[in-house]
XYZ file of C-alpha atoms in Angstrom:
687
model
C -9.151 -27.732 117.218
C -8.894 -28.167 113.268
C -6.284 -25.378 113.031
C -4.318 -26.870 115.776
C -4.420 -30.335 114.039
C -3.302 -28.826 110.767
C -0.490 -26.943 112.615
C 0.627 -30.161 114.344
C 0.622 -32.102 111.071
C 2.697 -29.536 109.471
C 5.234 -29.738 112.210
C 6.286 -33.215 111.240
C 7.752 -31.825 107.809
C 10.816 -30.900 109.980
C 11.532 -34.532 110.126
C 13.578 -35.060 106.937
C 16.603 -36.818 106.273
C 18.814 -36.083 103.077
C 21.747 -38.369 102.333
C 23.994 -39.746 99.824
C 23.529 -43.187 98.462
C 26.273 -45.734 97.688
C 26.708 -43.949 94.259
C 26.853 -40.397 95.481
C 23.181 -39.389 94.547
C 21.033 -37.567 97.002
C 18.167 -39.592 98.413
C 15.483 -38.742 100.923
C 13.829 -40.543 103.879
C 10.852 -39.248 105.952
C 9.995 -39.509 109.677
C 8.737 -43.166 110.001
C 12.192 -44.326 108.464
C 13.687 -43.474 111.935
C 16.705 -41.671 110.372
C 15.535 -38.166 110.941
C 15.288 -38.880 114.806
C 18.720 -40.411 114.815
C 20.051 -37.558 112.840
C 18.926 -35.042 115.446
C 20.279 -37.091 118.144
C 23.712 -37.801 116.716
C 23.826 -34.017 115.843
C 22.922 -33.289 119.432
C 25.547 -35.791 120.620
C 28.376 -34.415 118.639
C 27.684 -30.784 119.673
C 27.677 -31.946 123.379
C 31.179 -33.452 122.985
C 32.325 -30.562 120.899
C 30.429 -27.340 121.724
C 32.273 -25.133 119.029
C 33.277 -27.250 116.122
C 35.003 -25.446 113.147
C 32.990 -24.740 110.294
C 35.307 -26.666 107.916
C 34.399 -29.926 109.885
C 30.633 -29.524 108.841
C 31.096 -30.684 105.383
C 28.083 -33.385 105.612
C 25.431 -34.613 107.950
C 25.935 -34.554 111.747
C 28.988 -32.564 112.020
C 31.265 -35.308 110.414
C 32.981 -35.373 107.220
C 31.750 -37.803 104.443
C 34.717 -40.189 105.118
C 33.726 -40.441 108.809
C 30.731 -42.684 107.562
C 31.833 -46.074 106.426
C 35.452 -44.973 106.282
C 36.799 -48.150 104.966
C 34.495 -48.260 102.055
C 34.525 -46.261 98.801
C 31.399 -45.260 96.682
C 30.462 -47.611 93.685
C 29.335 -45.705 90.650
C 27.794 -47.701 87.693
C 29.727 -46.642 84.777
C 28.069 -46.408 81.115
C 30.329 -46.012 78.260
C 29.454 -42.752 76.709
C 30.544 -43.760 73.180
C 28.371 -47.010 73.182
C 25.192 -45.104 74.221
C 25.958 -42.360 71.602
C 26.295 -45.052 68.986
C 23.014 -46.672 70.231
C 21.027 -43.337 70.041
C 22.515 -41.927 66.711
C 21.916 -45.167 64.869
C 18.129 -44.452 65.606
C 18.000 -40.744 65.349
C 20.130 -38.874 62.840
C 22.407 -36.381 64.669
C 21.234 -33.592 62.459
C 17.680 -34.318 62.959
C 18.172 -34.585 66.816
C 19.569 -31.184 67.005
C 16.323 -29.832 65.213
C 14.092 -31.588 67.525
C 16.010 -30.488 70.482
C 16.030 -26.899 69.488
C 12.215 -27.305 68.645
C 11.532 -28.348 72.339
C 13.733 -25.417 73.631
C 11.758 -22.898 71.533
C 8.311 -24.160 72.191
C 7.420 -26.925 74.772
C 10.108 -25.783 77.199
C 8.170 -22.841 78.106
C 5.280 -25.010 79.310
C 7.756 -27.087 81.618
C 10.699 -24.911 82.136
C 12.583 -27.453 84.227
C 16.056 -26.891 82.614
C 18.662 -24.182 83.302
C 19.418 -23.569 79.695
C 22.900 -22.494 79.886
C 23.813 -25.629 81.725
C 21.780 -27.953 79.500
C 23.095 -26.620 76.306
C 26.768 -26.953 77.801
C 25.796 -30.575 78.717
C 24.251 -31.216 75.303
C 27.683 -30.117 73.675
C 29.715 -32.341 76.056
C 30.311 -35.815 74.803
C 30.847 -37.072 78.095
C 27.349 -36.607 79.317
C 25.996 -39.469 77.157
C 27.457 -41.624 79.839
C 24.682 -40.560 81.944
C 21.664 -42.696 81.257
C 19.241 -40.198 82.383
C 20.689 -37.522 80.023
C 20.574 -39.869 77.098
C 16.901 -40.836 78.125
C 15.949 -37.143 78.251
C 17.259 -36.493 74.880
C 15.289 -39.234 73.362
C 12.082 -38.282 75.196
C 12.505 -34.728 73.934
C 12.826 -36.165 70.385
C 9.702 -38.090 70.912
C 7.789 -35.170 72.173
C 9.158 -32.666 69.543
C 8.468 -35.057 66.722
C 4.663 -34.049 66.812
C 5.782 -30.270 66.057
C 7.641 -30.974 62.669
C 6.635 -32.195 59.385
C 10.006 -33.995 58.602
C 8.568 -37.653 57.641
C 11.711 -39.146 59.337
C 10.256 -38.466 62.635
C 7.334 -40.972 61.692
C 7.493 -44.714 62.172
C 5.021 -44.981 59.141
C 5.590 -41.911 56.845
C 1.884 -41.947 55.867
C 0.855 -41.782 59.462
C 1.106 -38.728 61.436
C 0.046 -40.294 64.651
C 3.048 -42.644 64.387
C 5.580 -39.618 65.154
C 8.255 -40.729 67.721
C 6.762 -44.071 68.275
C 10.059 -46.015 67.158
C 12.167 -43.717 69.337
C 9.753 -44.517 72.365
C 10.979 -48.046 72.290
C 14.556 -46.641 72.243
C 13.645 -44.654 75.489
C 12.629 -47.972 77.130
C 15.629 -49.641 76.021
C 17.727 -46.682 77.519
C 15.748 -47.198 80.771
C 17.138 -50.587 81.346
C 20.778 -49.478 81.397
C 22.752 -49.817 84.585
C 22.250 -46.718 86.914
C 19.196 -45.673 85.121
C 17.094 -46.095 87.917
C 18.875 -43.506 90.122
C 16.940 -40.482 90.952
C 19.000 -37.952 89.257
C 17.478 -34.796 87.857
C 18.032 -35.654 84.343
C 16.190 -39.103 84.951
C 13.128 -37.428 86.517
C 12.878 -35.184 83.692
C 13.258 -37.734 81.085
C 10.586 -40.026 82.587
C 8.211 -37.112 83.062
C 8.615 -35.936 79.221
C 8.135 -39.645 78.175
C 5.007 -39.765 80.157
C 3.505 -36.629 78.674
C 4.378 -38.157 75.223
C 2.689 -41.403 76.186
C -0.432 -39.397 77.242
C -0.758 -37.783 73.677
C -0.026 -41.423 72.101
C -3.107 -42.714 73.875
C -1.043 -45.354 75.864
C -2.732 -44.355 79.063
C -1.515 -47.264 81.226
C 2.105 -46.681 80.087
C 1.607 -42.887 80.576
C 0.130 -43.326 84.075
C 2.975 -45.558 84.970
C 5.510 -43.164 83.770
C 3.833 -40.147 85.526
C 3.802 -42.215 88.529
C 7.461 -43.047 88.203
C 8.394 -39.510 87.796
C 6.679 -38.568 91.212
C 8.390 -41.607 92.942
C 11.741 -40.484 91.658
C 11.103 -36.992 92.738
C 10.155 -38.061 96.061
C 13.106 -40.493 96.395
C 15.492 -37.898 95.540
C 13.990 -35.328 98.016
C 12.710 -32.923 95.205
C 9.487 -32.248 97.259
C 11.352 -31.001 100.286
C 13.322 -27.629 101.107
C 17.146 -28.306 100.950
C 17.663 -24.835 102.525
C 19.269 -26.526 105.540
C 21.581 -28.782 103.468
C 25.040 -27.652 101.981
C 24.656 -29.892 99.236
C 23.403 -27.947 95.999
C 24.604 -24.726 94.447
C 21.940 -22.169 93.253
C 21.681 -23.731 89.664
C 20.952 -27.177 91.239
C 18.528 -25.954 93.886
C 16.584 -24.246 91.160
C 16.396 -26.993 88.884
C 15.333 -29.291 91.524
C 12.449 -26.936 92.367
C 11.471 -26.438 88.757
C 11.561 -30.118 88.097
C 9.403 -31.039 90.977
C 6.747 -28.407 90.042
C 6.582 -29.577 86.616
C 5.942 -33.295 88.038
C 3.396 -31.787 90.447
C 1.664 -29.842 87.514
C 1.275 -33.241 85.486
C 0.190 -35.065 88.420
C -2.787 -32.768 88.954
C -3.200 -32.568 85.099
C -3.877 -36.392 85.041
C -5.961 -36.310 88.115
C -8.336 -33.509 86.792
C -8.801 -35.135 83.386
C -8.816 -38.686 84.099
C -10.536 -38.587 87.522
C -7.459 -40.354 89.025
C -6.225 -39.917 92.732
C -3.322 -37.668 92.678
C 0.211 -39.184 93.545
C 1.463 -36.020 95.095
C -0.146 -33.886 97.901
C 0.875 -30.445 98.780
C 0.605 -31.115 102.521
C 3.526 -33.706 101.967
C 5.751 -31.054 100.513
C 7.548 -27.940 101.751
C 9.528 -27.167 98.749
C 9.471 -23.419 97.859
C 8.312 -21.866 94.587
C 10.957 -21.314 91.756
C 12.921 -18.125 91.825
C 11.272 -15.294 89.552
C 14.618 -14.872 87.844
C 15.413 -15.730 84.265
C 18.313 -18.239 83.723
C 21.038 -15.699 82.727
C 20.850 -14.331 86.266
C 21.288 -17.822 87.936
C 25.015 -18.973 88.222
C 26.857 -21.434 90.349
C 27.779 -18.480 92.724
C 24.427 -17.008 93.269
C 21.115 -15.530 92.034
C 21.050 -12.168 90.795
C 17.964 -9.785 90.715
C 15.850 -9.642 87.616
C 16.120 -6.216 85.953
C 13.084 -4.322 86.579
C 12.729 -3.217 82.924
C 12.359 -7.022 81.928
C 9.515 -9.293 83.219
C 10.853 -12.905 84.211
C 9.478 -15.661 82.142
C 9.368 -17.607 85.419
C 6.655 -15.323 86.890
C 4.099 -16.855 84.554
C 5.210 -20.439 85.469
C 4.807 -19.570 89.238
C 1.405 -18.296 88.522
C 0.473 -21.403 86.889
C 1.837 -23.404 89.680
C -0.366 -21.629 91.986
C -3.480 -22.313 89.835
C -2.607 -26.085 89.819
C -2.194 -26.153 93.825
C -5.627 -24.694 93.837
C -6.745 -27.526 91.431
C -5.447 -29.986 93.901
C -8.073 -28.849 96.352
C -10.765 -29.085 93.640
C -9.897 -32.808 92.718
C -9.201 -34.018 96.351
C -12.769 -35.458 96.961
C -13.576 -37.256 99.969
C -13.211 -40.915 100.054
C -15.916 -43.112 99.227
C -18.124 -44.908 101.920
C -16.786 -48.129 103.268
C -19.247 -50.354 101.588
C -20.727 -53.237 103.455
C -18.011 -53.232 106.082
C -18.676 -51.377 109.113
C -15.030 -51.210 110.193
C -14.079 -49.639 106.760
C -17.106 -47.092 107.119
C -15.813 -46.086 110.632
C -12.087 -46.000 109.299
C -13.346 -43.727 106.230
C -15.130 -41.562 108.834
C -12.517 -41.007 111.343
C -9.237 -41.125 109.121
C -10.552 -39.488 106.013
C -12.455 -36.689 107.691
C -10.270 -33.847 106.397
C -11.699 -30.311 106.594
C -13.014 -29.324 103.037
C -15.238 -26.446 101.829
C -18.155 -28.255 100.233
C -18.737 -25.551 97.656
C -15.063 -24.855 97.164
C -15.558 -21.110 98.142
C -11.919 -20.866 99.577
C -10.537 -22.381 96.308
C -12.448 -19.955 93.989
C -11.167 -16.988 96.360
C -7.624 -18.202 95.888
C -8.104 -18.228 92.023
C -9.437 -14.453 92.412
C -6.267 -13.758 94.198
C -4.164 -15.484 91.549
C -5.623 -13.222 88.922
C -5.177 -10.262 90.976
C -1.553 -10.832 91.643
C -0.562 -11.971 88.188
C 1.918 -9.481 86.547
C 0.218 -7.012 84.097
C 2.744 -8.352 81.559
C 1.334 -11.716 81.723
C -2.469 -10.799 82.397
C -5.108 -11.768 79.803
C -5.768 -8.279 78.370
C -6.141 -6.443 75.284
C -2.661 -5.088 75.700
C -1.226 -8.728 75.998
C -3.195 -10.216 73.151
C -2.134 -7.570 70.722
C 1.659 -7.740 71.644
C 4.183 -8.866 68.938
C 5.856 -10.940 71.716
C 4.786 -14.605 71.003
C 5.918 -15.850 74.271
C 3.784 -13.304 76.018
C 0.630 -14.149 74.151
C 0.968 -17.861 74.672
C 1.800 -17.737 78.203
C -0.992 -15.513 79.023
C -3.433 -17.755 77.155
C -2.066 -20.779 78.919
C -2.447 -19.024 82.564
C -5.904 -17.704 81.532
C -7.015 -21.304 80.333
C -5.662 -22.919 83.409
C -7.440 -20.538 85.691
C -10.604 -20.914 83.710
C -10.192 -24.767 83.626
C -9.766 -24.815 87.404
C -12.776 -22.530 87.933
C -15.073 -24.449 85.618
C -14.307 -27.522 87.626
C -15.478 -25.672 90.713
C -18.851 -24.631 89.042
C -19.339 -28.108 87.563
C -18.731 -29.690 91.161
C -21.453 -27.311 92.556
C -23.754 -28.155 89.471
C -23.209 -31.920 90.172
C -23.987 -31.448 93.857
C -27.260 -29.695 93.177
C -28.474 -31.946 90.408
C -27.831 -34.887 92.622
C -29.731 -33.220 95.558
C -32.669 -32.494 93.301
C -32.845 -36.005 91.828
C -32.670 -37.628 95.321
C -35.824 -35.641 96.106
C -37.502 -37.184 93.305
C -36.636 -34.920 90.403
C -39.883 -33.159 90.585
C -38.814 -29.981 91.990
C -37.677 -27.073 89.723
C -34.261 -25.920 89.225
C -33.315 -23.344 91.708
C -31.416 -20.197 91.074
C -28.229 -21.782 92.779
C -28.246 -24.518 90.258
C -29.058 -22.259 87.277
C -26.101 -19.906 88.325
C -23.672 -22.824 88.613
C -24.701 -23.834 85.186
C -24.093 -20.326 83.828
C -20.672 -19.981 85.500
C -19.696 -23.353 84.133
C -21.023 -22.525 80.663
C -19.057 -19.109 80.722
C -15.863 -20.852 81.786
C -16.138 -23.561 79.050
C -16.661 -20.777 76.298
C -13.793 -18.901 77.706
C -11.480 -21.997 77.111
C -12.865 -22.911 73.741
C -12.642 -19.539 72.260
C -9.116 -18.685 73.756
C -7.822 -21.916 72.105
C -9.601 -21.183 68.853
C -7.997 -17.781 68.929
C -4.396 -19.418 69.532
C -5.101 -21.696 66.596
C -6.234 -18.886 64.368
C -2.859 -17.141 64.937
C -0.952 -20.187 64.189
C 0.616 -20.463 67.699
C -0.888 -23.962 68.616
C 2.774 -25.448 68.314
C 3.640 -23.558 71.575
C 1.028 -25.705 73.348
C 0.495 -29.386 74.117
C -1.627 -32.201 75.027
C -3.069 -30.296 77.978
C -4.989 -28.327 75.471
C -7.026 -31.561 74.325
C -7.582 -32.065 78.087
C -8.981 -28.588 78.414
C -11.125 -28.642 75.392
C -12.495 -32.069 76.523
C -13.498 -30.915 79.835
C -15.044 -27.684 78.386
C -17.040 -29.921 75.826
C -18.157 -32.278 78.392
C -19.485 -29.308 80.496
C -21.259 -27.928 77.822
C -22.922 -31.436 77.230
C -23.926 -31.388 80.718
C -25.227 -28.046 80.572
C -27.364 -28.755 77.493
C -28.889 -31.939 79.117
C -29.647 -30.002 82.244
C -31.158 -26.730 80.579
C -34.763 -27.559 81.862
C -35.637 -24.065 83.336
C -36.628 -21.236 81.112
C -33.957 -19.096 82.570
C -31.458 -21.367 80.842
C -32.889 -21.461 77.429
C -30.881 -18.370 76.042
C -27.760 -20.401 76.694
C -28.592 -23.209 74.510
C -27.663 -21.610 71.137
C -23.979 -20.479 72.367
C -23.436 -23.933 74.144
C -24.189 -25.650 70.870
C -22.068 -23.406 68.779
C -19.236 -23.703 71.128
C -19.593 -27.664 71.330
C -19.475 -27.856 67.684
C -16.217 -25.813 67.434
C -14.747 -27.793 70.525
C -15.318 -31.011 68.473
C -13.735 -29.564 65.399
C -10.705 -28.477 67.392
C -10.421 -32.114 68.700
C -10.754 -33.368 65.233
C -7.628 -31.325 64.100
C -5.655 -32.594 66.931
C -6.444 -36.134 65.964
C -3.919 -35.680 63.063
C -1.035 -35.911 65.699
C -2.606 -37.056 68.928
C -4.225 -40.263 69.369
C -5.900 -38.905 72.481
C -7.349 -36.324 70.392
C -8.882 -39.037 68.290
C -10.372 -40.401 71.597
C -11.650 -37.207 73.143
C -13.135 -36.116 69.730
C -14.764 -39.567 69.035
C -16.067 -39.595 72.565
C -17.700 -36.157 72.459
C -19.469 -37.154 69.118
C -20.719 -40.251 70.703
C -21.967 -38.249 73.878
C -23.746 -36.073 71.318
C -25.074 -38.843 69.207
C -26.441 -40.847 72.186
C -28.219 -37.890 73.571
C -29.157 -36.455 70.240
C -27.399 -33.205 70.502
C -27.216 -31.823 66.992
C -23.528 -31.051 65.984
C -24.505 -30.004 62.497
C -21.745 -32.307 61.229
C -21.178 -35.918 61.039
C -18.261 -38.073 61.960
C -15.343 -38.291 59.459
C -15.735 -42.123 58.652
C -14.239 -41.353 55.428
C -10.921 -40.617 57.212
C -10.862 -44.004 58.914
C -13.094 -43.227 62.072
C -14.955 -46.676 61.342
C -11.362 -48.359 61.828
C -11.018 -46.827 65.483
C -11.806 -48.765 68.519
C -14.753 -48.330 70.723
C -13.163 -46.025 73.363
C -15.687 -46.222 75.987
C -18.668 -48.491 76.489
C -20.385 -48.112 80.031
C -20.570 -51.157 82.136
C -24.046 -52.214 83.088
C -24.964 -51.382 86.435
C -26.790 -53.710 88.982
C -28.836 -50.766 90.339
C -29.749 -47.390 88.876
C -27.569 -44.180 89.538
C -29.418 -42.341 92.327
C -28.850 -39.062 90.700
C -30.458 -40.634 87.434
C -33.269 -42.325 88.985
C -33.850 -41.980 92.803
C -35.850 -45.007 93.877
C -37.374 -45.199 90.237
C -39.508 -42.183 91.020
C -39.523 -38.790 89.276
C -39.018 -38.112 85.631
C -35.482 -39.663 85.185
C -35.054 -42.759 83.152
C -35.126 -45.885 85.157
C -32.448 -47.624 83.153
C -29.352 -49.176 84.450
C -26.859 -46.881 82.986
C -26.557 -49.381 79.864
C -26.463 -47.682 76.457
C -29.012 -49.949 74.865
C -31.680 -49.017 77.396
C -30.755 -45.335 77.227
C -33.778 -43.167 75.676
C -32.492 -39.842 74.377
C -35.728 -38.250 74.781
C -35.931 -38.768 78.455
C -32.679 -36.980 79.100
C -32.201 -34.378 76.376
C -33.595 -30.929 76.739
C -36.304 -28.914 75.036
C -34.512 -26.888 72.192
C -37.679 -24.866 71.478
C -36.598 -22.051 73.735
C -39.763 -22.113 75.643
C -41.186 -18.862 76.739
C -37.779 -17.638 78.269
C -36.070 -14.668 76.895
C -34.263 -14.335 73.693
C -30.660 -15.474 73.484
C -28.031 -12.915 73.707
C -26.921 -11.253 70.591
C -23.729 -13.034 69.484
C -22.023 -13.489 66.066
C -21.738 -17.125 65.330
C -18.714 -16.500 62.904
C -15.897 -17.256 65.760
C -17.513 -20.782 66.162
C -17.683 -21.473 62.341
C -16.604 -24.878 61.317
C -15.151 -23.361 58.019
C -13.008 -20.957 60.031
C -11.699 -23.999 62.213
C -10.649 -25.838 59.093
C -8.836 -22.763 57.813
C -6.662 -22.370 61.026
C -3.082 -22.541 60.018
C -0.401 -23.493 62.535
C 1.923 -20.652 61.436
C 5.217 -20.255 59.670
C 8.659 -21.617 60.856
C 9.820 -25.130 61.020
C 7.226 -26.858 63.158
C 4.333 -28.355 61.354
C 0.434 -28.164 61.890
C -0.750 -30.522 64.539
C -4.455 -29.980 63.145
C -3.984 -31.783 59.944
C -6.231 -34.725 59.975
C -5.684 -35.581 56.496
C -9.495 -35.596 55.675
C -9.779 -32.756 53.348
C -12.907 -31.243 52.217
C -15.991 -29.782 54.343
C -17.416 -31.582 57.109
C -20.703 -33.554 56.329
C -23.825 -32.725 58.175
C -24.892 -35.124 60.766
C -27.741 -37.416 59.807
C -30.431 -36.942 62.026
C -31.452 -40.229 63.849
C -34.478 -40.752 66.195
C -36.637 -38.094 67.500
C -34.838 -34.713 67.848
C -36.775 -32.000 69.763
C -36.126 -29.563 67.169
C -35.759 -29.960 63.260
C -32.606 -29.051 61.506
C -34.112 -25.807 59.949
C -35.382 -24.792 63.603
C -32.186 -25.337 64.906
C -30.268 -23.301 62.213
C -32.817 -20.399 62.762
C -32.047 -20.446 66.551
C -28.403 -20.591 65.948
C -28.779 -17.634 63.481
C -30.894 -15.540 65.509
C -27.841 -14.439 67.668
C -25.209 -15.951 69.727
C -22.323 -14.850 72.088
C -19.898 -12.102 71.127
C -16.700 -14.579 71.196
C -14.425 -11.811 69.700
C -14.895 -9.750 72.657
C -14.063 -12.830 74.908
C -10.743 -13.317 73.314
C -10.177 -9.445 73.164
C -9.240 -8.877 69.555
C -10.148 -5.395 68.898
C -10.289 -5.371 65.130
C -11.912 -8.718 64.898
C -9.074 -10.071 62.627
C -6.465 -12.572 63.674
C -2.787 -10.891 63.731
C -0.071 -12.579 61.667
C 2.221 -14.299 64.049
C 4.723 -17.043 63.397
C 4.451 -20.455 64.860
C 8.224 -21.228 64.596
C 10.996 -20.652 67.050
C 12.384 -17.300 65.784
C 12.111 -14.534 68.440
C 10.930 -16.928 71.218
C 13.527 -19.805 71.286
C 16.277 -20.348 73.436
C 19.406 -18.171 73.127
C 22.254 -20.281 71.743
C 24.504 -17.377 71.019
C 23.294 -16.931 67.839
C 23.939 -20.032 66.430
C 22.457 -23.746 65.762
C 22.267 -25.984 68.440
C 24.565 -28.899 68.177
C 25.223 -31.951 70.451
C 28.568 -33.206 71.296
C 29.156 -36.718 70.111
C 31.997 -38.896 71.675
């Protein structure tokens, strides 16, 4: 019965209506608009009157030419003077600097979001008339904002002494361009511009603005029908069709990224979409006339992107939690039960199986292997790392979900029962995924390749760090004692990486500060203190929990058990009630692991690499990290903790597959991995 219901719901996807609006832009409306039904009936009516129409007549919907609809009216297109737009933008961003920023984007961030057809975009960039398209102008400005974090030119900063101000003055220009006439139309360039601006705002720490922009990108995508297959419509050439697909999936990825990191409801659901995956073909083989086959001797860059898409499709199932109870309203309770009762695998076994399938079907060229990690191809290394970390991120959320369910179940029974094997296994698996994520990003930083990544790294590190904090707080069983040392070591490295990001990303400051505060409140020893000397005391209190009227059931079920009976308020929190016993108990010894890969000194020495892009890890602090002062009652003394850590930790070098144990010399600039511009420098065309 459930399968039949699912199939029936999918049948409604055929009810789609794509049309041209009054300015000639494609728009989409769905079944409840009534237009799809009229479309089918009118088409049937025309075929009844003329069973064999000539093919030339079918130039638009329903067997009629475009002029047959509102024949006495002409399309009205909002005109924007390209010269005025160009003068506005170039008065704020120097043209030579604009060229460098766009070229930096094409050689780095573009590979994370490959929504452009590069030959077409480069031709448009050199065409002065394109500045008459508000969406194109906004895209260029958004690209400059995002790329400003990757170069060390002081001109990109509103305040030359503040690296966090990179691009902020241009963000205001972007908002101004969005107010131009016609800027609200759902063109492809407009969707791309709003998406890039949303990603920039996430890194800037302007979360409400970021969420609004990401939501606008999703809305524009749906308004333009990017989420639906257009195979039945004779409206797009192969280039346009592929760019539509790529753009939609980039919006989809960030919708899921925001949902996973911030715990927000997703804006786009897979069941509302029937657009296909992008073609696994590089840009040079896609023309207006058709799509050629990818040569067998070269692996398409798009195959890595398609694999990432599949991981995020699985991520949707992970973040799609059941709706909350209806509260005190019997009607809402019944409605939630009846309308929100979608089939869901409680333990997410199906999602985990899909991740296994993605790993198996990933082309060897992009697989996370020794051969890939030792390759001289920077793009191959970074794309493989990105795919691997995305897969581990999704897998970690699965294990953390299982851990949460089992912890809540144990707490509801009074908290007196011992941790079962299932709970310990979920903790071990989540711990392993967190270590994989942190070690992979450390390896990327050590090779100077972090400029090829973006703010999603901060999200992954934050999720990994919070997972390790949860594991440490829940290490009650003797079976889990061996995992304490490696978790502490990885947590310190995670915090140090977030500190390095804080030099360019406000969200890095936020995540790093929150992680340190979690550890301070629960007395998890980080072995290094906050960097108050670098202005930490001037930062805002990012998070302060709101006092609860009743205790959380998972923390204090009915006031019984060994859990603290506070109301979730920081002032009532007793760290000794929640924190683990770091003595190691009578459990087995921790696995033998060199602690060197998680050394804070090594983190501080990580360069970004050569080339033009600058280091996003410069927090301007200088000097070594201070040791965190010990406050309150810590289960172990600092000397005992150090002895435990020096006793043996996990072999992280093996995890990142570096055979010789030494970082390879790779460049962090654009040479060898950037977009092909016919061997020359990229220049825009000015009116």
